[in-house]
CSV table of C-alpha atoms and ligand atoms in Angstrom, one decimal:
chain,number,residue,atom,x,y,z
A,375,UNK,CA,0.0,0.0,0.0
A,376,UNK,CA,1.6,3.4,-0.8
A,377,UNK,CA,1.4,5.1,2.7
A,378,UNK,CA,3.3,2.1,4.1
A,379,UNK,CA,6.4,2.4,1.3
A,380,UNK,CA,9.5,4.4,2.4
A,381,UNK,CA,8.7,8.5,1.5
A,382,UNK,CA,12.4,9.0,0.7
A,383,UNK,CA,12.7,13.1,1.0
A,384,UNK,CA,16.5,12.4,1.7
A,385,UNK,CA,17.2,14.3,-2.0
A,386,UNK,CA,16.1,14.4,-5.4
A,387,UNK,CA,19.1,12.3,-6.2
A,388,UNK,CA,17.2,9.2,-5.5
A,389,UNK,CA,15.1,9.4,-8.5
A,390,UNK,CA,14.7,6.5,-10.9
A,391,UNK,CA,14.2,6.6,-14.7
A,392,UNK,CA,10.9,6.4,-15.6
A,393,UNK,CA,9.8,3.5,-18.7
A,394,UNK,CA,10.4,6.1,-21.2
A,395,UNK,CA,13.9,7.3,-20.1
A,396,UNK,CA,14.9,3.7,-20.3
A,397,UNK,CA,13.9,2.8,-23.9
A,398,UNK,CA,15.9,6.2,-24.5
A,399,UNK,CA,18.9,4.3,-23.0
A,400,UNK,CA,18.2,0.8,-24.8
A,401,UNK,CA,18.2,2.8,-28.3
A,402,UNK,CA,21.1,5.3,-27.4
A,403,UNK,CA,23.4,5.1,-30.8
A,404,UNK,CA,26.8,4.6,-28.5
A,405,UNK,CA,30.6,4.9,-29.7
A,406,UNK,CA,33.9,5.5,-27.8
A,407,UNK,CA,33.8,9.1,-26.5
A,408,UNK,CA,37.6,9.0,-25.9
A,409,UNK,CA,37.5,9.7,-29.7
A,410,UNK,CA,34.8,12.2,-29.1
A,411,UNK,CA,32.5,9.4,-31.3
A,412,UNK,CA,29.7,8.8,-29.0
A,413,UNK,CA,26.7,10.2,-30.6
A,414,UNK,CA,24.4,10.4,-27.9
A,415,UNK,CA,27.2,12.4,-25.6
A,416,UNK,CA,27.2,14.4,-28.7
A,417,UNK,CA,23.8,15.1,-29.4
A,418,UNK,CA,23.5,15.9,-25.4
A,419,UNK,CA,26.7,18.1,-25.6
A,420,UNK,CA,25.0,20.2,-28.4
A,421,UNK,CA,22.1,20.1,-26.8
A,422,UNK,CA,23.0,22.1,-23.7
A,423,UNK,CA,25.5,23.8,-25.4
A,424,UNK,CA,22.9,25.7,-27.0
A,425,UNK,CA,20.4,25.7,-24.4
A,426,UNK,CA,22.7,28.1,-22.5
A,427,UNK,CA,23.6,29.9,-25.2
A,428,UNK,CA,27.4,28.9,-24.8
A,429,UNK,CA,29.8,27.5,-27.6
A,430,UNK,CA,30.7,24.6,-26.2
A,431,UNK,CA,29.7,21.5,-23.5
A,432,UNK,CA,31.3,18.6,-21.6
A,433,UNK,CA,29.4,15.4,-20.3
A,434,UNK,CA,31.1,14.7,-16.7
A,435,UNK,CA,30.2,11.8,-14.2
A,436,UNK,CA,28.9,14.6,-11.1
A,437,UNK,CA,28.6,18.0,-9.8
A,438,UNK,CA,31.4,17.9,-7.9
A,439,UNK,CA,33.7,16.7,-10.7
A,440,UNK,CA,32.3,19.8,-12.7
A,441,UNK,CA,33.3,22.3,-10.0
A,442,UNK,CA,36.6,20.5,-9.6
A,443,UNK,CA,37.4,20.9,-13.2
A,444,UNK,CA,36.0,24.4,-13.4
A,445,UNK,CA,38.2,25.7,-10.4
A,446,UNK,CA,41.4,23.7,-12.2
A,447,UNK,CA,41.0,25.6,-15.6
A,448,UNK,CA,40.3,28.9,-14.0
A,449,UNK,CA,43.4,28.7,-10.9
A,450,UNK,CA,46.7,27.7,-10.5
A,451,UNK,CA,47.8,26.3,-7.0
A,452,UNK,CA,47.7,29.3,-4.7
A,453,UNK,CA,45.2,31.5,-6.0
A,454,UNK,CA,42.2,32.5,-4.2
A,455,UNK,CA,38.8,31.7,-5.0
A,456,UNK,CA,35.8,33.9,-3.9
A,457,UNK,CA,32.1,32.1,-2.8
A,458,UNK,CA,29.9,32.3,0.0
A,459,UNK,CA,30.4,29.9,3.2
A,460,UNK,CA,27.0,28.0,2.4
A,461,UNK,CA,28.0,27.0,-1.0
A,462,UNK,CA,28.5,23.1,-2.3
A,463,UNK,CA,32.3,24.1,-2.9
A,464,UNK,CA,32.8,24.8,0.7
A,465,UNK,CA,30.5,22.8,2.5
A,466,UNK,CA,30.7,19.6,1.0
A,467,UNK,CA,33.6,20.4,-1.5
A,468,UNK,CA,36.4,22.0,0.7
A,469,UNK,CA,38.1,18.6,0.6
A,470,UNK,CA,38.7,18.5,-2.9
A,471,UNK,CA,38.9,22.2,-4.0
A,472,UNK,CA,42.2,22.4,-1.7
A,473,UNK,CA,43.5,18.6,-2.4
A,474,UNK,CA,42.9,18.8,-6.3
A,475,UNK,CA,42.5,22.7,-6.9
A,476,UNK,CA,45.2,23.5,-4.3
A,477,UNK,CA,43.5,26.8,-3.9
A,478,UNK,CA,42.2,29.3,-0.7
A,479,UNK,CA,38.6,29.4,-0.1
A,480,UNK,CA,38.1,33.0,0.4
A,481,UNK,CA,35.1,32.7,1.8
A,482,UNK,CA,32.0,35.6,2.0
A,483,UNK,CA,29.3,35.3,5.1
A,484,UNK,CA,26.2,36.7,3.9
A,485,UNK,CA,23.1,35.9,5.6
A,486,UNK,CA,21.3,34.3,2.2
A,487,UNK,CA,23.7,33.3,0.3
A,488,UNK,CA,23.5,35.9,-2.4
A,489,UNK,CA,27.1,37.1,-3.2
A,490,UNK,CA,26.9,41.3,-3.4
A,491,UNK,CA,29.5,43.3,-4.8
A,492,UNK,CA,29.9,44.5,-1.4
A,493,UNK,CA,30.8,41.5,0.0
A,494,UNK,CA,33.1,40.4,-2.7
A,495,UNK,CA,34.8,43.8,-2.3
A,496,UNK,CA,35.2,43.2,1.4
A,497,UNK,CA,36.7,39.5,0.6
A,498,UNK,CA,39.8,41.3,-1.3
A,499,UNK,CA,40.1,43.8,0.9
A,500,UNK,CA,40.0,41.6,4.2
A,501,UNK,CA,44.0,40.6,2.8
A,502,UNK,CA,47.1,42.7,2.4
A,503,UNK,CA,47.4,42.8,-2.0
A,504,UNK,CA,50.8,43.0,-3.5
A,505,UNK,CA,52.7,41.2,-6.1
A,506,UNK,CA,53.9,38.8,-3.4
A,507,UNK,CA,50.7,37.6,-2.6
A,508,UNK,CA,48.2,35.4,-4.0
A,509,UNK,CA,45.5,36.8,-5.8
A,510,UNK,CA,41.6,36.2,-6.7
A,511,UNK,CA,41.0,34.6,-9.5
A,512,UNK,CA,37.2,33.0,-9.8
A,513,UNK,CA,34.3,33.8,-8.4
A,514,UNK,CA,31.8,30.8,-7.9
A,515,UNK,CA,28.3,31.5,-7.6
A,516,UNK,CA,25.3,28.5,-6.7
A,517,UNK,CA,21.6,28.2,-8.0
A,518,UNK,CA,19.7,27.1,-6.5
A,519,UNK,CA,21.3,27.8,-2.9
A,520,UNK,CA,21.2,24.3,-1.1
A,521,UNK,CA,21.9,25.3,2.0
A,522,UNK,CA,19.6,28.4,2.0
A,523,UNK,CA,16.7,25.6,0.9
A,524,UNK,CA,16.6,25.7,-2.5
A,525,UNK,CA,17.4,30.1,-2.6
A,526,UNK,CA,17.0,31.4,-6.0
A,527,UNK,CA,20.2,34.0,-6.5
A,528,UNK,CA,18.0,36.6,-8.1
A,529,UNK,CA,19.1,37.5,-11.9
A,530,UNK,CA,19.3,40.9,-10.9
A,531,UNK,CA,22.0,40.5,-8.1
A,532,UNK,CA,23.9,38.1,-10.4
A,533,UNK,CA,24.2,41.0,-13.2
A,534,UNK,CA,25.3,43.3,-10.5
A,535,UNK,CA,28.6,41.1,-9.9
A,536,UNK,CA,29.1,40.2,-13.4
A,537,UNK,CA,29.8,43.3,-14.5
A,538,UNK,CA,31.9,44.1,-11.3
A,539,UNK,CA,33.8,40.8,-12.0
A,540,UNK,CA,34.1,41.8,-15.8
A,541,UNK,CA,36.0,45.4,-14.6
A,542,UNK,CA,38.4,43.3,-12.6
A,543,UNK,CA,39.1,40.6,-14.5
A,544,UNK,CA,37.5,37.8,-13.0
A,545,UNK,CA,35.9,34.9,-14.4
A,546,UNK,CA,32.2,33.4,-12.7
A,547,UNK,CA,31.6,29.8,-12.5
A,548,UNK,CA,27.9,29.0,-11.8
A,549,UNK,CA,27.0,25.8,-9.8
A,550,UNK,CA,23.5,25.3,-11.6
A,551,UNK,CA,23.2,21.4,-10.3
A,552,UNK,CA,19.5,22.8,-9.9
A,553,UNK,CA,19.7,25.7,-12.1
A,554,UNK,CA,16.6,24.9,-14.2
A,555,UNK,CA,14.3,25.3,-11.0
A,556,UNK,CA,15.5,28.6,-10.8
A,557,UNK,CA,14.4,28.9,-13.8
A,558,UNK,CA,10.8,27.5,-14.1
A,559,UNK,CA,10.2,29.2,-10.4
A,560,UNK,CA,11.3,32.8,-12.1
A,561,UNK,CA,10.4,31.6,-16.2
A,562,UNK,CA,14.0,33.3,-16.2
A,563,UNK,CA,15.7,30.9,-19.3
A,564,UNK,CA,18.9,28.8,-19.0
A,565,UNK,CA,20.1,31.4,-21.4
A,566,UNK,CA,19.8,34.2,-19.7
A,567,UNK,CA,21.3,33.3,-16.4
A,568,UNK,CA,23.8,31.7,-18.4
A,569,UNK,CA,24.8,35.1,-20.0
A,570,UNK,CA,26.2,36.2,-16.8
A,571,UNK,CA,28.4,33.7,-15.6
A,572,UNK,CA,31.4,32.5,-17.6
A,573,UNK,CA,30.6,29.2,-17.0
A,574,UNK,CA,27.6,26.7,-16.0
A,575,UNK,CA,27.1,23.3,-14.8
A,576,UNK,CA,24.0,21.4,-14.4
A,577,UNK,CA,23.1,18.1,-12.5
A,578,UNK,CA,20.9,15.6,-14.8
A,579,UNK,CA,20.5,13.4,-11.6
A,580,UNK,CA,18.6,15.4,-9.7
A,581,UNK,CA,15.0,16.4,-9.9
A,582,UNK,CA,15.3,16.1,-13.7
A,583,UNK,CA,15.5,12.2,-12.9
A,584,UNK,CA,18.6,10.7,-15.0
A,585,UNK,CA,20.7,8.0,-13.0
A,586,UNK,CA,24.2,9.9,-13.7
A,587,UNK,CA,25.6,13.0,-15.2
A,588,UNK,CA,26.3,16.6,-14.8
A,589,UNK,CA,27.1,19.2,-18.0
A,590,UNK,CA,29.9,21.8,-17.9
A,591,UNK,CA,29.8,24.9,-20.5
A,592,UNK,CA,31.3,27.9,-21.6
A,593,UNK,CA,33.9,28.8,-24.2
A,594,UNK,CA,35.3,26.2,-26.7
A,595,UNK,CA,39.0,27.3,-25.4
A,596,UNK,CA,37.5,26.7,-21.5
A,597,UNK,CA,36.0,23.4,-22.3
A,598,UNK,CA,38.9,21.7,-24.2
A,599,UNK,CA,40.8,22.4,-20.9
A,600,UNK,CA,38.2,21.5,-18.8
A,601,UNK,CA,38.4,17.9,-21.2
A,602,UNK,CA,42.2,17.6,-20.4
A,603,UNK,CA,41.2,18.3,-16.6
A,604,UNK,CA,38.5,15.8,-16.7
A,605,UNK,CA,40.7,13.3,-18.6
A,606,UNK,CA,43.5,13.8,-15.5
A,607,UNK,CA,40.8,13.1,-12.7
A,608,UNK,CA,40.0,9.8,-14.2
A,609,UNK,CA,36.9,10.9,-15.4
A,610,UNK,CA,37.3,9.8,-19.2
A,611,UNK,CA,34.3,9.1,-21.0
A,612,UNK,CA,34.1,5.5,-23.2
A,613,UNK,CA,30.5,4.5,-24.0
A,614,UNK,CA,28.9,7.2,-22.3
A,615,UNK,CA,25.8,7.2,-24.9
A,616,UNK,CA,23.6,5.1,-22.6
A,617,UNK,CA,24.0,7.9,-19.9
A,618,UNK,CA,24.1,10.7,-21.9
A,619,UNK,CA,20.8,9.4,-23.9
A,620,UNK,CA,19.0,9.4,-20.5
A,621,UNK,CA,20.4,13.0,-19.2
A,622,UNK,CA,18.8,14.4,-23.4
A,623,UNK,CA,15.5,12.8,-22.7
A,624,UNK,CA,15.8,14.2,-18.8
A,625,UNK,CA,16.2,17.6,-19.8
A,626,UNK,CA,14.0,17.4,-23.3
A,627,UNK,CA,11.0,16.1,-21.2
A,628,UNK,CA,11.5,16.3,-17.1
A,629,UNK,CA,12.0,20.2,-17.0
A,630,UNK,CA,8.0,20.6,-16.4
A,631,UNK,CA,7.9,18.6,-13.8
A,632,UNK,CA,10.2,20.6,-11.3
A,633,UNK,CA,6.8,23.1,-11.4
A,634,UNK,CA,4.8,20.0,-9.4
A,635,UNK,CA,8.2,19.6,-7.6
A,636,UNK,CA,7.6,23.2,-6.2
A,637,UNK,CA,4.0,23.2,-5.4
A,638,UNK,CA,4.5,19.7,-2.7
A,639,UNK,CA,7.7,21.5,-1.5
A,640,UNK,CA,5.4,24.5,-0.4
A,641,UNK,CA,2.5,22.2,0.9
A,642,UNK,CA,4.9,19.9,2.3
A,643,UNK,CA,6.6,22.9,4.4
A,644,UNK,CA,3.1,24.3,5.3
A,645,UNK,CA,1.8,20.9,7.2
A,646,UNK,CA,4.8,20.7,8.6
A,647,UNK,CA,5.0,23.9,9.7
A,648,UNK,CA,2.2,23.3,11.5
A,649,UNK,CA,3.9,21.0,14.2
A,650,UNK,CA,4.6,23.4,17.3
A,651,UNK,CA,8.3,21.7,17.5
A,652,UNK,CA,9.0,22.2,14.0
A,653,UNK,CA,10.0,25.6,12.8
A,654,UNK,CA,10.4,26.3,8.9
A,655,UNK,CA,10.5,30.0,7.0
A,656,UNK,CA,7.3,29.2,4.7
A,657,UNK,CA,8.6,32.3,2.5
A,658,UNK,CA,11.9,30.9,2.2
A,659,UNK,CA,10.5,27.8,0.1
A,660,UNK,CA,11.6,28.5,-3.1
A,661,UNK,CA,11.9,25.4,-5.0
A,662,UNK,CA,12.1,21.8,-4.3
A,663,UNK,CA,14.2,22.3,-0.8
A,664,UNK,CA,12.6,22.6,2.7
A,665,UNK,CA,15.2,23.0,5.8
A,666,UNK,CA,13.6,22.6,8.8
A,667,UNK,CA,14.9,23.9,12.6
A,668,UNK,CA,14.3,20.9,14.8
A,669,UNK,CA,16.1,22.5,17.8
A,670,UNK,CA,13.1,22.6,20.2
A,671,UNK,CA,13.2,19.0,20.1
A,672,UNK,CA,16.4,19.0,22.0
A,673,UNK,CA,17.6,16.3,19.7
A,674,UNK,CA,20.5,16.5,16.9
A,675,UNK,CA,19.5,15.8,13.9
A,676,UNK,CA,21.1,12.4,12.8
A,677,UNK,CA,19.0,11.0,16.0
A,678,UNK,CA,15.9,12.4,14.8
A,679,UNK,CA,16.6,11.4,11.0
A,680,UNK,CA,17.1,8.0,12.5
A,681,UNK,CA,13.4,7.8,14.4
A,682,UNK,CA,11.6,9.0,11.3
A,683,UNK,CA,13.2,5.8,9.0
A,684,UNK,CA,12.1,3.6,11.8
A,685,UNK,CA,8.6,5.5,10.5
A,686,UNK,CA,9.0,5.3,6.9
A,687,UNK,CA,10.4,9.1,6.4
A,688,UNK,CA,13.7,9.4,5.0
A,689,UNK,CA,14.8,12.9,5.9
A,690,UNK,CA,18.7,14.7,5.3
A,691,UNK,CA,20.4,15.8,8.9
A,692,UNK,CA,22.1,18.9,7.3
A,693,UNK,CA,23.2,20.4,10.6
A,694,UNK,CA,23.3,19.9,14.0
A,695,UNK,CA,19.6,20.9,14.3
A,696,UNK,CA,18.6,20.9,10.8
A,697,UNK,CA,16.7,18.7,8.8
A,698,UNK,CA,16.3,19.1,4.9
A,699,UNK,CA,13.8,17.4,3.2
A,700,UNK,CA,13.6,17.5,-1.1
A,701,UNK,CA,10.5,17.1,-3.1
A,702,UNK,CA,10.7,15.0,-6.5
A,703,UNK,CA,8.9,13.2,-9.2
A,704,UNK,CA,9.0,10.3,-6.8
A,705,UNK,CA,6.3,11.9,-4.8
A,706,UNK,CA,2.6,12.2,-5.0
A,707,UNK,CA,0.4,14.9,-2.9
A,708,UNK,CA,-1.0,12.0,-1.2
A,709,UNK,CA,2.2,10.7,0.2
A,710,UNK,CA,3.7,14.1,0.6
A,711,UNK,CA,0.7,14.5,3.3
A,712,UNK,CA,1.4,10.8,4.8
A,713,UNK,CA,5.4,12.4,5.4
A,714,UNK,CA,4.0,15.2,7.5
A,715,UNK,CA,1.4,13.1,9.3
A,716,UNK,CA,4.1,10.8,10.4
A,717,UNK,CA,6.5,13.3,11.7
A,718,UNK,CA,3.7,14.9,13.5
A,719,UNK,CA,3.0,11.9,15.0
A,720,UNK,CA,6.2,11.0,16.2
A,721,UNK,CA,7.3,14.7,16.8
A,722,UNK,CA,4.0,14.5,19.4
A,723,UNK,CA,5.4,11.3,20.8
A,724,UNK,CA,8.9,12.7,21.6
A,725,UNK,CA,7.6,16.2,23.0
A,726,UNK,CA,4.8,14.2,25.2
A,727,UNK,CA,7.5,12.0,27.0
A,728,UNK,CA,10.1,14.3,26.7
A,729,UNK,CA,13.4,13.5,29.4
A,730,UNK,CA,16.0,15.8,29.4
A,731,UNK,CA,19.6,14.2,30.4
A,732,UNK,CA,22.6,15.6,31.4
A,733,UNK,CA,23.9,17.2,28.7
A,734,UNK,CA,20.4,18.8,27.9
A,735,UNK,CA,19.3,16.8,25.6
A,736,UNK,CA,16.0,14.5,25.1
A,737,UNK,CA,17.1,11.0,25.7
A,738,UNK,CA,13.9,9.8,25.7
A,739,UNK,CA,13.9,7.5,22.0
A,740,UNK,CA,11.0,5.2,22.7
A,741,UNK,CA,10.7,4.1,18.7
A,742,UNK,CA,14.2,3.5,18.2
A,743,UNK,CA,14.1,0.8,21.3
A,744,UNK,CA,11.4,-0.8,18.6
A,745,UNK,CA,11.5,-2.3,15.6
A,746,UNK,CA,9.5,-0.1,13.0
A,747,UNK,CA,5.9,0.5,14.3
A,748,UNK,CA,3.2,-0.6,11.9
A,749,UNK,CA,1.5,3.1,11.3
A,750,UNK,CA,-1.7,3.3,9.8
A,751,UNK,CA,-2.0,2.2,6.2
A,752,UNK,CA,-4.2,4.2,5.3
A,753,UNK,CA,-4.0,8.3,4.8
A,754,UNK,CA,-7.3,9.6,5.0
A,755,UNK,CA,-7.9,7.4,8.3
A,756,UNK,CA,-5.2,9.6,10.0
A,757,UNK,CA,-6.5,12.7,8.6
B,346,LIG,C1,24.3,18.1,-5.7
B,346,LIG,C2,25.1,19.3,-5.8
B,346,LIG,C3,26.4,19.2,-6.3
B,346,LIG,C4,27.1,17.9,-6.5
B,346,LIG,O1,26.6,17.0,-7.4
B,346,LIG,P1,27.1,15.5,-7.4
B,346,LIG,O2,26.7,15.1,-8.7
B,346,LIG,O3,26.4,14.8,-6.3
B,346,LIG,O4,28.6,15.5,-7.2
B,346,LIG,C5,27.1,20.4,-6.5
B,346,LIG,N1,26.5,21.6,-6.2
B,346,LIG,C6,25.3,21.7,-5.7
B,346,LIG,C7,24.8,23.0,-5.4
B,346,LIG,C8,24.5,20.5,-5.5
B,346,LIG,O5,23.3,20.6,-5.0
């Protein structure tokens, strides 16, 4: 029965390809891409390419590996890169960006994510600048904003620092993995955000539902570096057709469905908003992301992540005291409503026998003592 099946909100990474996008892949016309002969990478390369308006794209195995070779083309070892604190680069990409990009994560603290000329101006300034020292030499930019929940950096403030970055000199890389629901939540095109950043990448694994893949774009000069870059992290493409033919049909049929994405986001945050331990910024619900602040609950996150998968809710513990939950094409309104019913239920369960240890926190985890509680089956029972 569908209330009783796992509502996986974890990310929109755990979509599955749909009938269709697998007799994409069955018929994909393959080659070896090492000799740039794979037809479907091709067709997909072109594709995008042209979708953003740029002269040329690379098919590459992830996100990160996209930023990765980005930030190689655009630094040597030692120069400074410029992005906010919250971004993917830092939070989750700090590892790499020093170990492979060997370059200092200037980092900006702004309250939403959105980069200002004023607060790129401050990142130079806050170091001494001579000839001696290591300069800037990319700034990266993220759309959606993850950690904000899914922020849309407004068109208008990317312009802004564009043409600042185009008086000094510096090149912008765009981390787009969800650029498109920027786009259908603003009906601003791939094109035109694209115009203002040097270059782009894109997840296809995402909400848009392939199993693999990110793009790159931007110059034909960038992009043949970016291939020797990509070549060099062992990310060499053979017979890539039969991913690349399911990232073309993802992003020539799935972009609609980010809209109905957006909508269960916003009714997801509402009913949970609704819980008096739960706390989530309704207005900040831009797109697919809801973070939620759990911290009333006296519980970290992980722990709490843990109870709800004992009750069939697969949530993301992005902080000590935040949750993130991510709508996709996996999800239905009707078990959307069963997500927010069950974490009411158990958010009820942990408040009404609430024992505060030691060290302040609620010890009390009756469900996790448990195997998984059979919870109502059915929805509209529990309404
Ligand atoms: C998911 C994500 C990435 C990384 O994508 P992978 O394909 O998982 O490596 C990079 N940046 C942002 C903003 C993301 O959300």
């Amino acid at each position: 029965m569908e209330s009783e099946k796992l509502i996986d909100l974890r990310s929109d990474t755990v979509t599955q390809a749909t009938i269709e996008m697998r007799t994409a892949i069955y018929h994909a016309k393959i080659g070896d891409h090492g000799y740039e002969e794979d037809e479907e990478t091709l067709a997909l390369e072109d594709y995008c390419a042209k979708l953003f308006g740029k002269q040329a794209a690379m098919f590459i195995s992830s996100g990160t590996m996209s930023n990765q070779v980005a930030i190689r083309c655009y630094t040597k070892p030692g120069d400074e890169i410029i992005l906010d604190t919250s971004y993917h680069i830092n939070y989750f990409e700090a590892g790499p960006t020093v170990d492979l990009g060997k370059v200092y994560l200037n980092l900006c603290h702004t309250h939403d994510g959105i980069l200002t000329v004023e607060s790129i101006k401050q990142a130079i300034a806050n170091k001494h600048r001579s000839q001696l020292y290591n300069q800037p030499t990319l700034i990266c930019v993220e759309n959606t904003i993850n950690t904000f929940g899914g922020k849309i950096f407004p068109l208008n403030a990317l312009k802004k620092i564009y043409h600042f970055a185009k008086e000094k000199n510096l090149p912008i890389h765009m981390d787009g993995a969800r650029l498109l629901n920027a786009c259908v939540a603003t009906s601003v095109t791939p094109l035109e955000y694209a115009s203002y950043a040097d270059s782009v990448t894109l997840c296809f694994s995402k909400g848009l539902g392939a199993p693999y893949g990110s793009i790159l774009v931007g110059t034909q000069r960038f992009i043949a570096e970016a291939k020797k870059f990509r070549k060099w992290y062992g990310g060499g493409l053979h017979q890539s057709g039969f991913m690349a033919a399911a990232a073309l049909y993802a992003i020539q049929h799935n972009i609609k469905q980010l809209a109905i994405d957006h909508q269960l986001a916003k009714m997801f945050a509402a009913l949970i908003n609704e819980i008096n331990v739960i706390r989530v910024d309704l207005e900040k619900v831009e797109t697919n992301i809801i973070m939620f602040d759990i911290s009333k609950l006296k519980m970290d996150a992980n722990d709490f992540t843990k109870i709800m998968k004992l009750n069939n809710v697969l949530l993301y513990p992005w902080s000590k005291h935040i949750v993130r939950a991510v709508t996709h094409r996996g999800h239905t309104e009707q078990n959307i409503t069963y997500a927010a019913i069950q974490i009411s239920k158990i958010c009820e369960k942990l408040e009404k026998n609430k024992k505060i240890g030691k060290d302040g926190k609620n010890v009390f985890y009756p469900i996790m003592q448990k195997p998984a509680e059979k919870l109502s089956a059915n929805v509209e029972n529990t309404l």
